[in-house]
Amino acid sequence: MVEADLHLHSYHSDGVYSPSAIVTQAAQAGLRAIALTDHDTVNGIEEARRAAPATLEVLAGVELSSVYRGREIHLLAYDLDPVDAALVNFLEPVREQRRRRADRIVTRLNRLGLPVTLKEVEEIASGSRGGPPASVGRPHIARAIIRHGGASDIDEAFSRYLGKGCPAFVPRASIPVQDALELVRSRGGFLVVAHPALNLTLEQTSSLASEGLDGIEVWHPRQSPKQRKGLLEIVNSLGLVASGGSDYHGIGRQGDAIAVAGVRLTALEALKEAGRRKKC
Ligand code: AMP
Ligand code: FE
Ligand code: FE
Ligand code: ZN
C-alpha cells in the first residue's frame, strides 16, 4: 500500500502542475506524505507546504544529476530546509549551468535548421506563472522543437535531437556523489539513488549504494518486477531502506500518475532515522 510518494515534479522543473495542484492530487489519492523532488530546485516546497492539509506531510526533496562509473545517475536528497542558505547556494549555480547548457543545445538546433531561441525555451519553462525562473531542462526544449515542427511529440524530439548520441545532445553538469552526501549529512537529511535500474547494473548499484547512501529507489514505475527484486536484495544485504515514488511529471507518459509507486510511512520513518543517525 502506498502511503508516501517520494518522487514528484512540479512546474518549478519539468513537471506540468503547480506545487498546490500536486498537493491536491496527493490528498485526493489518499496519500499521507509526499516529497517534491524537482530537478535542482527547492523553489516549490514552501507553496506545497502552505497548500497541504494537516494530514499530508510535505518533505523537501531535490533530484540531482550525477555520474557514477561514467554513467549518468540521479540522486534524490531529502529532508532538507528549503530556505537554508547553504542549500540555496549549492543549487543556484547548478541551475545556471542548466541555462548555459540549454543555450548550447539551442545553438546546435539552430545549426540543424530549427530556429528555436533560448528566450522561447525559458518562456516555456516558466510560463506565465511569475516567481523564480524554472530549472530549465530538455523537456522544455522538446516543446519548442515541436512548436517549430521538428517533431510531433516529446518522445520524437528526444529520439531525433535531444537524447544521448543525438545531434543536439549536450550532457548536463554533474554533481559528485560525495558532494551530495556532504550536503545531506551536514543537515541530517537522507540520500537515495533514483531509478538505478534505468542507469546501472545491479553490481554498479550495489557499489554506489555502499558509498554511504541511505536507500535505493526500488518502487518506480519504469523498473520491472525482476529489477525490483534484484534491487530489494541489495537493499537487504546492505541494511538500507527501499524507497519509492511515481516520478510523476503530469505529462501523460505511460504510467505517469501520482501514487502509482511509493512506500509505507514506516519506510519513510526508517529513511529519516538513517539520515539523522549519520548527521555530522
Ligand atoms: P534534463 O534534466 O534536462 O537532462 O532532462 C531529463 C528529463 O527529461 C528527465 O527527467 C525526464 O523527465 C525527461 N525525459 C527523458 N527522456 C525522455 C523521453 N524520451 N521522453 C520524454 N521525456 C524524457
Ligand atoms: Fe524530469
Ligand atoms: Fe530521474
Ligand atoms: Zn524524477
PDB file of C-alpha atoms and ligand atoms in Angstrom:
ATOM      1  CA  MET A   1       0.000   0.000   0.000  1.00  0.00           C
ATOM      2  CA  VAL A   2       1.351   3.407  -0.991  1.00  0.00           C
ATOM      3  CA  GLU A   3       1.165   5.957   1.826  1.00  0.00           C
ATOM      4  CA  ALA A   4       4.050   8.191   0.764  1.00  0.00           C
ATOM      5  CA  ASP A   5       5.038   9.149  -2.799  1.00  0.00           C
ATOM      6  CA  LEU A   6       8.643  10.317  -2.589  1.00  0.00           C
ATOM      7  CA  HIS A   7       9.331  11.335  -6.200  1.00  0.00           C
ATOM      8  CA  LEU A   8       7.269  14.157  -7.750  1.00  0.00           C
ATOM      9  CA  HIS A   9       7.984  17.013 -10.177  1.00  0.00           C
ATOM     10  CA  SER A  10       6.208  20.374 -10.356  1.00  0.00           C
ATOM     11  CA  TYR A  11       6.415  23.220 -12.844  1.00  0.00           C
ATOM     12  CA  HIS A  12       9.445  24.535 -10.980  1.00  0.00           C
ATOM     13  CA  SER A  13      11.348  22.000 -13.088  1.00  0.00           C
ATOM     14  CA  ASP A  14       9.948  19.796 -15.848  1.00  0.00           C
ATOM     15  CA  GLY A  15       6.590  18.893 -14.324  1.00  0.00           C
ATOM     16  CA  VAL A  16       3.351  20.373 -15.582  1.00  0.00           C
ATOM     17  CA  TYR A  17       1.450  21.153 -12.376  1.00  0.00           C
ATOM     18  CA  SER A  18       1.932  23.715  -9.621  1.00  0.00           C
ATOM     19  CA  PRO A  19       3.000  22.510  -6.166  1.00  0.00           C
ATOM     20  CA  SER A  20      -0.527  23.298  -4.872  1.00  0.00           C
ATOM     21  CA  ALA A  21      -2.137  21.233  -7.629  1.00  0.00           C
ATOM     22  CA  ILE A  22       0.155  18.317  -6.796  1.00  0.00           C
ATOM     23  CA  VAL A  23      -0.789  18.572  -3.127  1.00  0.00           C
ATOM     24  CA  THR A  24      -4.479  18.486  -4.057  1.00  0.00           C
ATOM     25  CA  GLN A  25      -3.938  15.402  -6.227  1.00  0.00           C
ATOM     26  CA  ALA A  26      -1.920  13.718  -3.480  1.00  0.00           C
ATOM     27  CA  ALA A  27      -4.632  14.351  -0.896  1.00  0.00           C
ATOM     28  CA  GLN A  28      -7.268  13.007  -3.305  1.00  0.00           C
ATOM     29  CA  ALA A  29      -5.167   9.885  -3.778  1.00  0.00           C
ATOM     30  CA  GLY A  30      -5.259   9.385   0.000  1.00  0.00           C
ATOM     31  CA  LEU A  31      -1.518   9.896   0.499  1.00  0.00           C
ATOM     32  CA  ARG A  32      -0.182  10.756   3.968  1.00  0.00           C
ATOM     33  CA  ALA A  33       3.187  12.116   2.846  1.00  0.00           C
ATOM     34  CA  ILE A  34       4.818  13.348  -0.348  1.00  0.00           C
ATOM     35  CA  ALA A  35       8.218  14.670  -1.333  1.00  0.00           C
ATOM     36  CA  LEU A  36       8.510  17.292  -4.038  1.00  0.00           C
ATOM     37  CA  THR A  37      11.729  16.392  -5.893  1.00  0.00           C
ATOM     38  CA  ASP A  38      12.182  18.892  -8.680  1.00  0.00           C
ATOM     39  CA  HIS A  39      15.432  18.805 -10.654  1.00  0.00           C
ATOM     40  CA  ASP A  40      17.982  21.121  -8.967  1.00  0.00           C
ATOM     41  CA  THR A  41      15.458  23.368  -7.217  1.00  0.00           C
ATOM     42  CA  VAL A  42      13.524  23.545  -3.948  1.00  0.00           C
ATOM     43  CA  ASN A  43      11.521  26.585  -5.024  1.00  0.00           C
ATOM     44  CA  GLY A  44       8.220  24.714  -4.943  1.00  0.00           C
ATOM     45  CA  ILE A  45       8.417  23.427  -1.384  1.00  0.00           C
ATOM     46  CA  GLU A  46       7.014  26.396   0.504  1.00  0.00           C
ATOM     47  CA  GLU A  47       3.942  26.635  -1.705  1.00  0.00           C
ATOM     48  CA  ALA A  48       3.338  22.900  -1.360  1.00  0.00           C
ATOM     49  CA  ARG A  49       3.571  23.165   2.430  1.00  0.00           C
ATOM     50  CA  ARG A  50       1.166  26.085   2.540  1.00  0.00           C
ATOM     51  CA  ALA A  51      -1.326  24.171   0.399  1.00  0.00           C
ATOM     52  CA  ALA A  52      -1.084  20.880   2.312  1.00  0.00           C
ATOM     53  CA  PRO A  53      -3.788  19.779   4.753  1.00  0.00           C
ATOM     54  CA  ALA A  54      -2.598  18.796   8.253  1.00  0.00           C
ATOM     55  CA  THR A  55      -2.961  15.131   7.272  1.00  0.00           C
ATOM     56  CA  LEU A  56      -0.378  15.380   4.478  1.00  0.00           C
ATOM     57  CA  GLU A  57       3.313  15.800   5.254  1.00  0.00           C
ATOM     58  CA  VAL A  58       5.405  17.578   2.577  1.00  0.00           C
ATOM     59  CA  LEU A  59       9.071  16.650   2.619  1.00  0.00           C
ATOM     60  CA  ALA A  60      11.622  18.904   0.953  1.00  0.00           C
ATOM     61  CA  GLY A  61      13.473  16.988  -1.729  1.00  0.00           C
ATOM     62  CA  VAL A  62      15.585  17.632  -4.803  1.00  0.00           C
ATOM     63  CA  GLU A  63      16.729  15.422  -7.697  1.00  0.00           C
ATOM     64  CA  LEU A  64      20.401  15.911  -8.566  1.00  0.00           C
ATOM     65  CA  SER A  65      22.258  14.703 -11.626  1.00  0.00           C
ATOM     66  CA  SER A  66      25.494  12.858 -11.021  1.00  0.00           C
ATOM     67  CA  VAL A  67      27.814  10.422 -12.753  1.00  0.00           C
ATOM     68  CA  TYR A  68      28.878   7.029 -11.485  1.00  0.00           C
ATOM     69  CA  ARG A  69      31.424   4.952 -13.378  1.00  0.00           C
ATOM     70  CA  GLY A  70      30.811   7.026 -16.461  1.00  0.00           C
ATOM     71  CA  ARG A  71      27.036   6.694 -16.416  1.00  0.00           C
ATOM     72  CA  GLU A  72      24.513   9.413 -15.650  1.00  0.00           C
ATOM     73  CA  ILE A  73      22.657   8.733 -12.417  1.00  0.00           C
ATOM     74  CA  HIS A  74      20.060  10.653 -10.419  1.00  0.00           C
ATOM     75  CA  LEU A  75      20.291  11.194  -6.684  1.00  0.00           C
ATOM     76  CA  LEU A  76      17.355  12.175  -4.510  1.00  0.00           C
ATOM     77  CA  ALA A  77      18.295  14.301  -1.496  1.00  0.00           C
ATOM     78  CA  TYR A  78      15.586  14.656   1.151  1.00  0.00           C
ATOM     79  CA  ASP A  79      14.597  16.234   4.415  1.00  0.00           C
ATOM     80  CA  LEU A  80      16.424  19.494   3.811  1.00  0.00           C
ATOM     81  CA  ASP A  81      15.466  23.028   4.783  1.00  0.00           C
ATOM     82  CA  PRO A  82      14.331  24.815   1.599  1.00  0.00           C
ATOM     83  CA  VAL A  83      15.455  28.241   2.837  1.00  0.00           C
ATOM     84  CA  ASP A  84      18.831  27.071   4.167  1.00  0.00           C
ATOM     85  CA  ALA A  85      21.459  29.378   2.596  1.00  0.00           C
ATOM     86  CA  ALA A  86      23.940  26.520   2.099  1.00  0.00           C
ATOM     87  CA  LEU A  87      21.363  24.562   0.088  1.00  0.00           C
ATOM     88  CA  VAL A  88      20.234  27.584  -1.918  1.00  0.00           C
ATOM     89  CA  ASN A  89      23.877  28.455  -2.727  1.00  0.00           C
ATOM     90  CA  PHE A  90      24.551  24.845  -3.714  1.00  0.00           C
ATOM     91  CA  LEU A  91      21.649  24.727  -6.196  1.00  0.00           C
ATOM     92  CA  GLU A  92      21.820  28.185  -7.744  1.00  0.00           C
ATOM     93  CA  PRO A  93      24.943  27.568  -9.889  1.00  0.00           C
ATOM     94  CA  VAL A  94      23.578  24.192 -10.956  1.00  0.00           C
ATOM     95  CA  ARG A  95      20.525  25.901 -12.436  1.00  0.00           C
ATOM     96  CA  GLU A  96      22.765  28.490 -14.082  1.00  0.00           C
ATOM     97  CA  GLN A  97      24.700  25.618 -15.685  1.00  0.00           C
ATOM     98  CA  ARG A  98      21.402  24.190 -16.939  1.00  0.00           C
ATOM     99  CA  ARG A  99      20.654  27.523 -18.553  1.00  0.00           C
ATOM    100  CA  ARG A 100      24.043  27.592 -20.285  1.00  0.00           C
ATOM    101  CA  ARG A 101      23.576  24.024 -21.434  1.00  0.00           C
ATOM    102  CA  ALA A 102      20.133  24.898 -22.851  1.00  0.00           C
ATOM    103  CA  ASP A 103      21.825  27.720 -24.761  1.00  0.00           C
ATOM    104  CA  ARG A 104      24.339  25.277 -26.279  1.00  0.00           C
ATOM    105  CA  ILE A 105      21.564  22.869 -27.245  1.00  0.00           C
ATOM    106  CA  VAL A 106      19.677  25.746 -28.887  1.00  0.00           C
ATOM    107  CA  THR A 107      22.792  26.668 -30.898  1.00  0.00           C
ATOM    108  CA  ARG A 108      23.023  23.093 -32.142  1.00  0.00           C
ATOM    109  CA  LEU A 109      19.341  23.082 -33.070  1.00  0.00           C
ATOM    110  CA  ASN A 110      19.802  26.322 -34.994  1.00  0.00           C
ATOM    111  CA  ARG A 111      22.623  24.708 -36.983  1.00  0.00           C
ATOM    112  CA  LEU A 112      20.272  21.840 -37.724  1.00  0.00           C
ATOM    113  CA  GLY A 113      17.801  24.325 -39.172  1.00  0.00           C
ATOM    114  CA  LEU A 114      15.389  24.752 -36.254  1.00  0.00           C
ATOM    115  CA  PRO A 115      15.004  28.423 -35.293  1.00  0.00           C
ATOM    116  CA  VAL A 116      14.411  27.765 -31.578  1.00  0.00           C
ATOM    117  CA  THR A 117      15.545  30.539 -29.181  1.00  0.00           C
ATOM    118  CA  LEU A 118      16.680  30.395 -25.553  1.00  0.00           C
ATOM    119  CA  LYS A 119      14.105  33.049 -24.660  1.00  0.00           C
ATOM    120  CA  GLU A 120      11.355  30.859 -26.071  1.00  0.00           C
ATOM    121  CA  VAL A 121      12.617  27.838 -24.111  1.00  0.00           C
ATOM    122  CA  GLU A 122      12.705  29.886 -20.897  1.00  0.00           C
ATOM    123  CA  GLU A 123       9.176  31.114 -21.542  1.00  0.00           C
ATOM    124  CA  ILE A 124       8.034  27.530 -21.967  1.00  0.00           C
ATOM    125  CA  ALA A 125       9.821  26.586 -18.728  1.00  0.00           C
ATOM    126  CA  SER A 126       8.436  29.378 -16.586  1.00  0.00           C
ATOM    127  CA  GLY A 127       5.190  30.012 -18.447  1.00  0.00           C
ATOM    128  CA  SER A 128       3.116  32.915 -17.226  1.00  0.00           C
ATOM    129  CA  ARG A 129       3.306  31.945 -13.585  1.00  0.00           C
ATOM    130  CA  GLY A 130       5.813  34.578 -12.423  1.00  0.00           C
ATOM    131  CA  GLY A 131       8.119  33.917  -9.484  1.00  0.00           C
ATOM    132  CA  PRO A 132      11.621  32.471  -9.807  1.00  0.00           C
ATOM    133  CA  PRO A 133      12.607  31.001 -13.176  1.00  0.00           C
ATOM    134  CA  ALA A 134      12.161  27.268 -13.525  1.00  0.00           C
ATOM    135  CA  SER A 135      15.025  24.798 -13.682  1.00  0.00           C
ATOM    136  CA  VAL A 136      15.354  24.528 -17.496  1.00  0.00           C
ATOM    137  CA  GLY A 137      15.537  21.032 -18.945  1.00  0.00           C
ATOM    138  CA  ARG A 138      15.348  19.113 -22.171  1.00  0.00           C
ATOM    139  CA  PRO A 139      11.564  18.548 -21.909  1.00  0.00           C
ATOM    140  CA  HIS A 140      11.113  22.331 -22.273  1.00  0.00           C
ATOM    141  CA  ILE A 141      13.394  22.369 -25.315  1.00  0.00           C
ATOM    142  CA  ALA A 142      11.420  19.429 -26.702  1.00  0.00           C
ATOM    143  CA  ARG A 143       8.256  21.529 -26.570  1.00  0.00           C
ATOM    144  CA  ALA A 144       9.996  24.318 -28.512  1.00  0.00           C
ATOM    145  CA  ILE A 145      11.123  21.779 -31.134  1.00  0.00           C
ATOM    146  CA  ILE A 146       7.538  20.569 -31.528  1.00  0.00           C
ATOM    147  CA  ARG A 147       6.365  24.156 -31.900  1.00  0.00           C
ATOM    148  CA  HIS A 148       8.782  24.605 -34.813  1.00  0.00           C
ATOM    149  CA  GLY A 149       7.656  21.400 -36.473  1.00  0.00           C
ATOM    150  CA  GLY A 150      10.853  19.452 -35.733  1.00  0.00           C
ATOM    151  CA  ALA A 151       8.991  16.615 -34.002  1.00  0.00           C
ATOM    152  CA  SER A 152       5.403  15.617 -33.413  1.00  0.00           C
ATOM    153  CA  ASP A 153       5.791  14.721 -29.732  1.00  0.00           C
ATOM    154  CA  ILE A 154       8.262  14.808 -26.830  1.00  0.00           C
ATOM    155  CA  ASP A 155       9.492  11.256 -27.403  1.00  0.00           C
ATOM    156  CA  GLU A 156      10.282  12.048 -31.023  1.00  0.00           C
ATOM    157  CA  ALA A 157      12.105  15.269 -30.010  1.00  0.00           C
ATOM    158  CA  PHE A 158      14.292  13.150 -27.708  1.00  0.00           C
ATOM    159  CA  SER A 159      14.907  10.395 -30.230  1.00  0.00           C
ATOM    160  CA  ARG A 160      15.692  12.798 -33.115  1.00  0.00           C
ATOM    161  CA  TYR A 161      17.562  15.607 -31.348  1.00  0.00           C
ATOM    162  CA  LEU A 162      17.934  15.616 -27.564  1.00  0.00           C
ATOM    163  CA  GLY A 163      18.714  12.090 -26.410  1.00  0.00           C
ATOM    164  CA  LYS A 164      22.226  10.834 -25.753  1.00  0.00           C
ATOM    165  CA  GLY A 165      24.026  10.263 -29.064  1.00  0.00           C
ATOM    166  CA  CYS A 166      21.663  12.603 -30.947  1.00  0.00           C
ATOM    167  CA  PRO A 167      22.891  15.674 -32.855  1.00  0.00           C
ATOM    168  CA  ALA A 168      21.756  18.296 -30.305  1.00  0.00           C
ATOM    169  CA  PHE A 169      22.736  16.334 -27.179  1.00  0.00           C
ATOM    170  CA  VAL A 170      24.789  18.197 -24.586  1.00  0.00           C
ATOM    171  CA  PRO A 171      25.476  16.485 -21.252  1.00  0.00           C
ATOM    172  CA  ARG A 172      24.284  18.052 -18.030  1.00  0.00           C
ATOM    173  CA  ALA A 173      26.507  19.316 -15.209  1.00  0.00           C
ATOM    174  CA  SER A 174      27.251  16.526 -12.808  1.00  0.00           C
ATOM    175  CA  ILE A 175      27.312  16.812  -9.013  1.00  0.00           C
ATOM    176  CA  PRO A 176      29.853  14.455  -7.421  1.00  0.00           C
ATOM    177  CA  VAL A 177      28.210  11.767  -5.247  1.00  0.00           C
ATOM    178  CA  GLN A 178      30.418  12.891  -2.347  1.00  0.00           C
ATOM    179  CA  ASP A 179      29.152  16.480  -2.604  1.00  0.00           C
ATOM    180  CA  ALA A 180      25.538  15.286  -2.469  1.00  0.00           C
ATOM    181  CA  LEU A 181      26.401  13.128   0.528  1.00  0.00           C
ATOM    182  CA  GLU A 182      28.093  16.015   2.329  1.00  0.00           C
ATOM    183  CA  LEU A 183      25.080  18.217   1.693  1.00  0.00           C
ATOM    184  CA  VAL A 184      22.619  15.807   3.299  1.00  0.00           C
ATOM    185  CA  ARG A 185      24.972  14.649   6.060  1.00  0.00           C
ATOM    186  CA  SER A 186      25.567  18.181   7.304  1.00  0.00           C
ATOM    187  CA  ARG A 187      21.813  18.663   7.637  1.00  0.00           C
ATOM    188  CA  GLY A 188      20.562  15.323   8.851  1.00  0.00           C
ATOM    189  CA  GLY A 189      18.757  14.644   5.585  1.00  0.00           C
ATOM    190  CA  PHE A 190      18.867  11.387   3.625  1.00  0.00           C
ATOM    191  CA  LEU A 191      20.097  10.349   0.174  1.00  0.00           C
ATOM    192  CA  VAL A 192      18.594   7.792  -2.202  1.00  0.00           C
ATOM    193  CA  VAL A 193      19.635   6.734  -5.697  1.00  0.00           C
ATOM    194  CA  ALA A 194      16.712   7.293  -8.101  1.00  0.00           C
ATOM    195  CA  HIS A 195      15.554   4.560 -10.508  1.00  0.00           C
ATOM    196  CA  PRO A 196      19.001   2.866 -10.621  1.00  0.00           C
ATOM    197  CA  ALA A 197      17.862   0.049 -12.901  1.00  0.00           C
ATOM    198  CA  LEU A 198      17.403   2.623 -15.679  1.00  0.00           C
ATOM    199  CA  ASN A 199      21.075   3.627 -15.499  1.00  0.00           C
ATOM    200  CA  LEU A 200      23.195   0.985 -13.755  1.00  0.00           C
ATOM    201  CA  THR A 201      23.726  -2.741 -13.472  1.00  0.00           C
ATOM    202  CA  LEU A 202      22.861  -4.370 -10.137  1.00  0.00           C
ATOM    203  CA  GLU A 203      26.556  -4.697  -9.361  1.00  0.00           C
ATOM    204  CA  GLN A 204      27.136  -0.985 -10.003  1.00  0.00           C
ATOM    205  CA  THR A 205      24.057  -0.078  -7.958  1.00  0.00           C
ATOM    206  CA  SER A 206      25.348  -2.121  -5.071  1.00  0.00           C
ATOM    207  CA  SER A 207      28.749  -0.478  -5.052  1.00  0.00           C
ATOM    208  CA  LEU A 208      27.251   3.012  -5.401  1.00  0.00           C
ATOM    209  CA  ALA A 209      24.845   2.349  -2.527  1.00  0.00           C
ATOM    210  CA  SER A 210      27.780   1.200  -0.391  1.00  0.00           C
ATOM    211  CA  GLU A 211      29.324   4.654  -0.633  1.00  0.00           C
ATOM    212  CA  GLY A 212      27.043   5.790   2.174  1.00  0.00           C
ATOM    213  CA  LEU A 213      23.571   6.117   0.684  1.00  0.00           C
ATOM    214  CA  ASP A 214      20.526   5.637   2.918  1.00  0.00           C
ATOM    215  CA  GLY A 215      18.238   3.977   0.434  1.00  0.00           C
ATOM    216  CA  ILE A 216      17.588   2.741  -3.097  1.00  0.00           C
ATOM    217  CA  GLU A 217      14.521   3.697  -5.123  1.00  0.00           C
ATOM    218  CA  VAL A 218      13.060   0.249  -5.647  1.00  0.00           C
ATOM    219  CA  TRP A 219       9.436   1.221  -6.282  1.00  0.00           C
ATOM    220  CA  HIS A 220       9.489   3.190  -9.503  1.00  0.00           C
ATOM    221  CA  PRO A 221       7.003   2.692 -12.373  1.00  0.00           C
ATOM    222  CA  ARG A 222       9.687   2.123 -15.002  1.00  0.00           C
ATOM    223  CA  GLN A 223      11.515  -0.610 -13.076  1.00  0.00           C
ATOM    224  CA  SER A 224      10.243  -4.110 -13.793  1.00  0.00           C
ATOM    225  CA  PRO A 225       9.277  -6.659 -11.114  1.00  0.00           C
ATOM    226  CA  LYS A 226      12.514  -8.512 -11.876  1.00  0.00           C
ATOM    227  CA  GLN A 227      14.588  -5.362 -11.478  1.00  0.00           C
ATOM    228  CA  ARG A 228      12.774  -4.510  -8.239  1.00  0.00           C
ATOM    229  CA  LYS A 229      13.539  -7.945  -6.888  1.00  0.00           C
ATOM    230  CA  GLY A 230      17.250  -7.525  -7.618  1.00  0.00           C
ATOM    231  CA  LEU A 231      17.265  -4.087  -6.009  1.00  0.00           C
ATOM    232  CA  LEU A 232      15.462  -5.377  -2.918  1.00  0.00           C
ATOM    233  CA  GLU A 233      18.165  -7.980  -2.469  1.00  0.00           C
ATOM    234  CA  ILE A 234      20.802  -5.239  -2.472  1.00  0.00           C
ATOM    235  CA  VAL A 235      18.773  -3.153  -0.001  1.00  0.00           C
ATOM    236  CA  ASN A 236      18.528  -6.109   2.347  1.00  0.00           C
ATOM    237  CA  SER A 237      22.131  -7.169   2.078  1.00  0.00           C
ATOM    238  CA  LEU A 238      23.414  -3.640   2.762  1.00  0.00           C
ATOM    239  CA  GLY A 239      20.893  -2.873   5.521  1.00  0.00           C
ATOM    240  CA  LEU A 240      19.412   0.060   3.595  1.00  0.00           C
ATOM    241  CA  VAL A 241      15.809   1.175   3.074  1.00  0.00           C
ATOM    242  CA  ALA A 242      13.707   0.506  -0.038  1.00  0.00           C
ATOM    243  CA  SER A 243      12.375   3.852  -1.205  1.00  0.00           C
ATOM    244  CA  GLY A 244       9.877   4.650  -3.923  1.00  0.00           C
ATOM    245  CA  GLY A 245       7.837   7.184  -5.786  1.00  0.00           C
ATOM    246  CA  SER A 246       5.932   7.742  -9.001  1.00  0.00           C
ATOM    247  CA  ASP A 247       8.336  10.228 -10.695  1.00  0.00           C
ATOM    248  CA  TYR A 248       5.131  11.994 -11.705  1.00  0.00           C
ATOM    249  CA  HIS A 249       5.627  14.860 -14.192  1.00  0.00           C
ATOM    250  CA  GLY A 250       1.953  15.265 -15.130  1.00  0.00           C
ATOM    251  CA  ILE A 251       2.679  14.852 -18.844  1.00  0.00           C
ATOM    252  CA  GLY A 252       0.873  11.652 -19.545  1.00  0.00           C
ATOM    253  CA  ARG A 253       3.852   9.425 -20.167  1.00  0.00           C
ATOM    254  CA  GLN A 254       2.716   5.851 -19.853  1.00  0.00           C
ATOM    255  CA  GLY A 255       2.267   5.049 -16.165  1.00  0.00           C
ATOM    256  CA  ASP A 256       2.658   8.710 -15.234  1.00  0.00           C
ATOM    257  CA  ALA A 257       0.229   9.147 -12.353  1.00  0.00           C
ATOM    258  CA  ILE A 258       0.589  10.202  -8.765  1.00  0.00           C
ATOM    259  CA  ALA A 259       0.874   7.398  -6.170  1.00  0.00           C
ATOM    260  CA  VAL A 260       1.454   4.586  -8.715  1.00  0.00           C
ATOM    261  CA  ALA A 261       4.586   3.866  -6.687  1.00  0.00           C
ATOM    262  CA  GLY A 262       5.721   4.782  -3.215  1.00  0.00           C
ATOM    263  CA  VAL A 263       6.308   3.460   0.273  1.00  0.00           C
ATOM    264  CA  ARG A 264       4.633   2.898   3.608  1.00  0.00           C
ATOM    265  CA  LEU A 265       5.082   5.522   6.332  1.00  0.00           C
ATOM    266  CA  THR A 266       7.250   3.068   8.264  1.00  0.00           C
ATOM    267  CA  ALA A 267       9.800   3.096   5.411  1.00  0.00           C
ATOM    268  CA  LEU A 268       9.765   6.889   5.354  1.00  0.00           C
ATOM    269  CA  GLU A 269      10.448   6.938   9.087  1.00  0.00           C
ATOM    270  CA  ALA A 270      13.332   4.490   8.611  1.00  0.00           C
ATOM    271  CA  LEU A 271      14.858   6.724   5.933  1.00  0.00           C
ATOM    272  CA  LYS A 272      14.588   9.808   8.145  1.00  0.00           C
ATOM    273  CA  GLU A 273      16.098   7.913  11.047  1.00  0.00           C
ATOM    274  CA  ALA A 274      19.006   6.669   8.906  1.00  0.00           C
ATOM    275  CA  GLY A 275      19.773  10.258   7.884  1.00  0.00           C
ATOM    276  CA  ARG A 276      19.577  11.637  11.425  1.00  0.00           C
ATOM    277  CA  ARG A 277      21.819   8.871  12.755  1.00  0.00           C
ATOM    278  CA  LYS A 278      24.550   9.750  10.270  1.00  0.00           C
ATOM    279  CA  LYS A 279      24.342  13.516  10.752  1.00  0.00           C
ATOM    280  CA  CYS A 280      27.737  15.153  11.100  1.00  0.00           C
TER     281      CYS A 280
HETATM  282  P1  AMP B   1      17.398  17.048 -18.350  1.00  0.00           P
HETATM  283  O1  AMP B   1      17.168  17.114 -16.877  1.00  0.00           O
HETATM  284  O2  AMP B   1      17.365  18.394 -18.975  1.00  0.00           O
HETATM  285  O3  AMP B   1      18.599  16.238 -18.740  1.00  0.00           O
HETATM  286  O4  AMP B   1      16.143  16.255 -18.954  1.00  0.00           O
HETATM  287  C1  AMP B   1      15.863  14.966 -18.458  1.00  0.00           C
HETATM  288  C2  AMP B   1      14.377  14.820 -18.233  1.00  0.00           C
HETATM  289  O5  AMP B   1      13.761  14.652 -19.478  1.00  0.00           O
HETATM  290  C3  AMP B   1      14.021  13.595 -17.407  1.00  0.00           C
HETATM  291  O6  AMP B   1      13.939  13.916 -16.056  1.00  0.00           O
HETATM  292  C4  AMP B   1      12.674  13.216 -17.948  1.00  0.00           C
HETATM  293  O7  AMP B   1      11.689  13.927 -17.240  1.00  0.00           O
HETATM  294  C5  AMP B   1      12.683  13.740 -19.359  1.00  0.00           C
HETATM  295  N1  AMP B   1      12.909  12.718 -20.405  1.00  0.00           N
HETATM  296  C6  AMP B   1      13.998  11.994 -20.624  1.00  0.00           C
HETATM  297  N2  AMP B   1      13.850  11.195 -21.695  1.00  0.00           N
HETATM  298  C7  AMP B   1      12.625  11.428 -22.177  1.00  0.00           C
HETATM  299  C8  AMP B   1      11.870  10.926 -23.279  1.00  0.00           C
HETATM  300  N3  AMP B   1      12.344  10.018 -24.126  1.00  0.00           N
HETATM  301  N4  AMP B   1      10.634  11.391 -23.435  1.00  0.00           N
HETATM  302  C9  AMP B   1      10.131  12.312 -22.608  1.00  0.00           C
HETATM  303  N5  AMP B   1      10.783  12.820 -21.549  1.00  0.00           N
HETATM  304  C10 AMP B   1      12.024  12.401 -21.345  1.00  0.00           C
HETATM  305 FE    FE B   2      12.279  15.062 -15.125  1.00  0.00          FE
HETATM  306 FE    FE B   3      15.314  10.986 -12.680  1.00  0.00          FE
HETATM  307 ZN    ZN B   4      12.479  12.471 -11.398  1.00  0.00          ZN
END
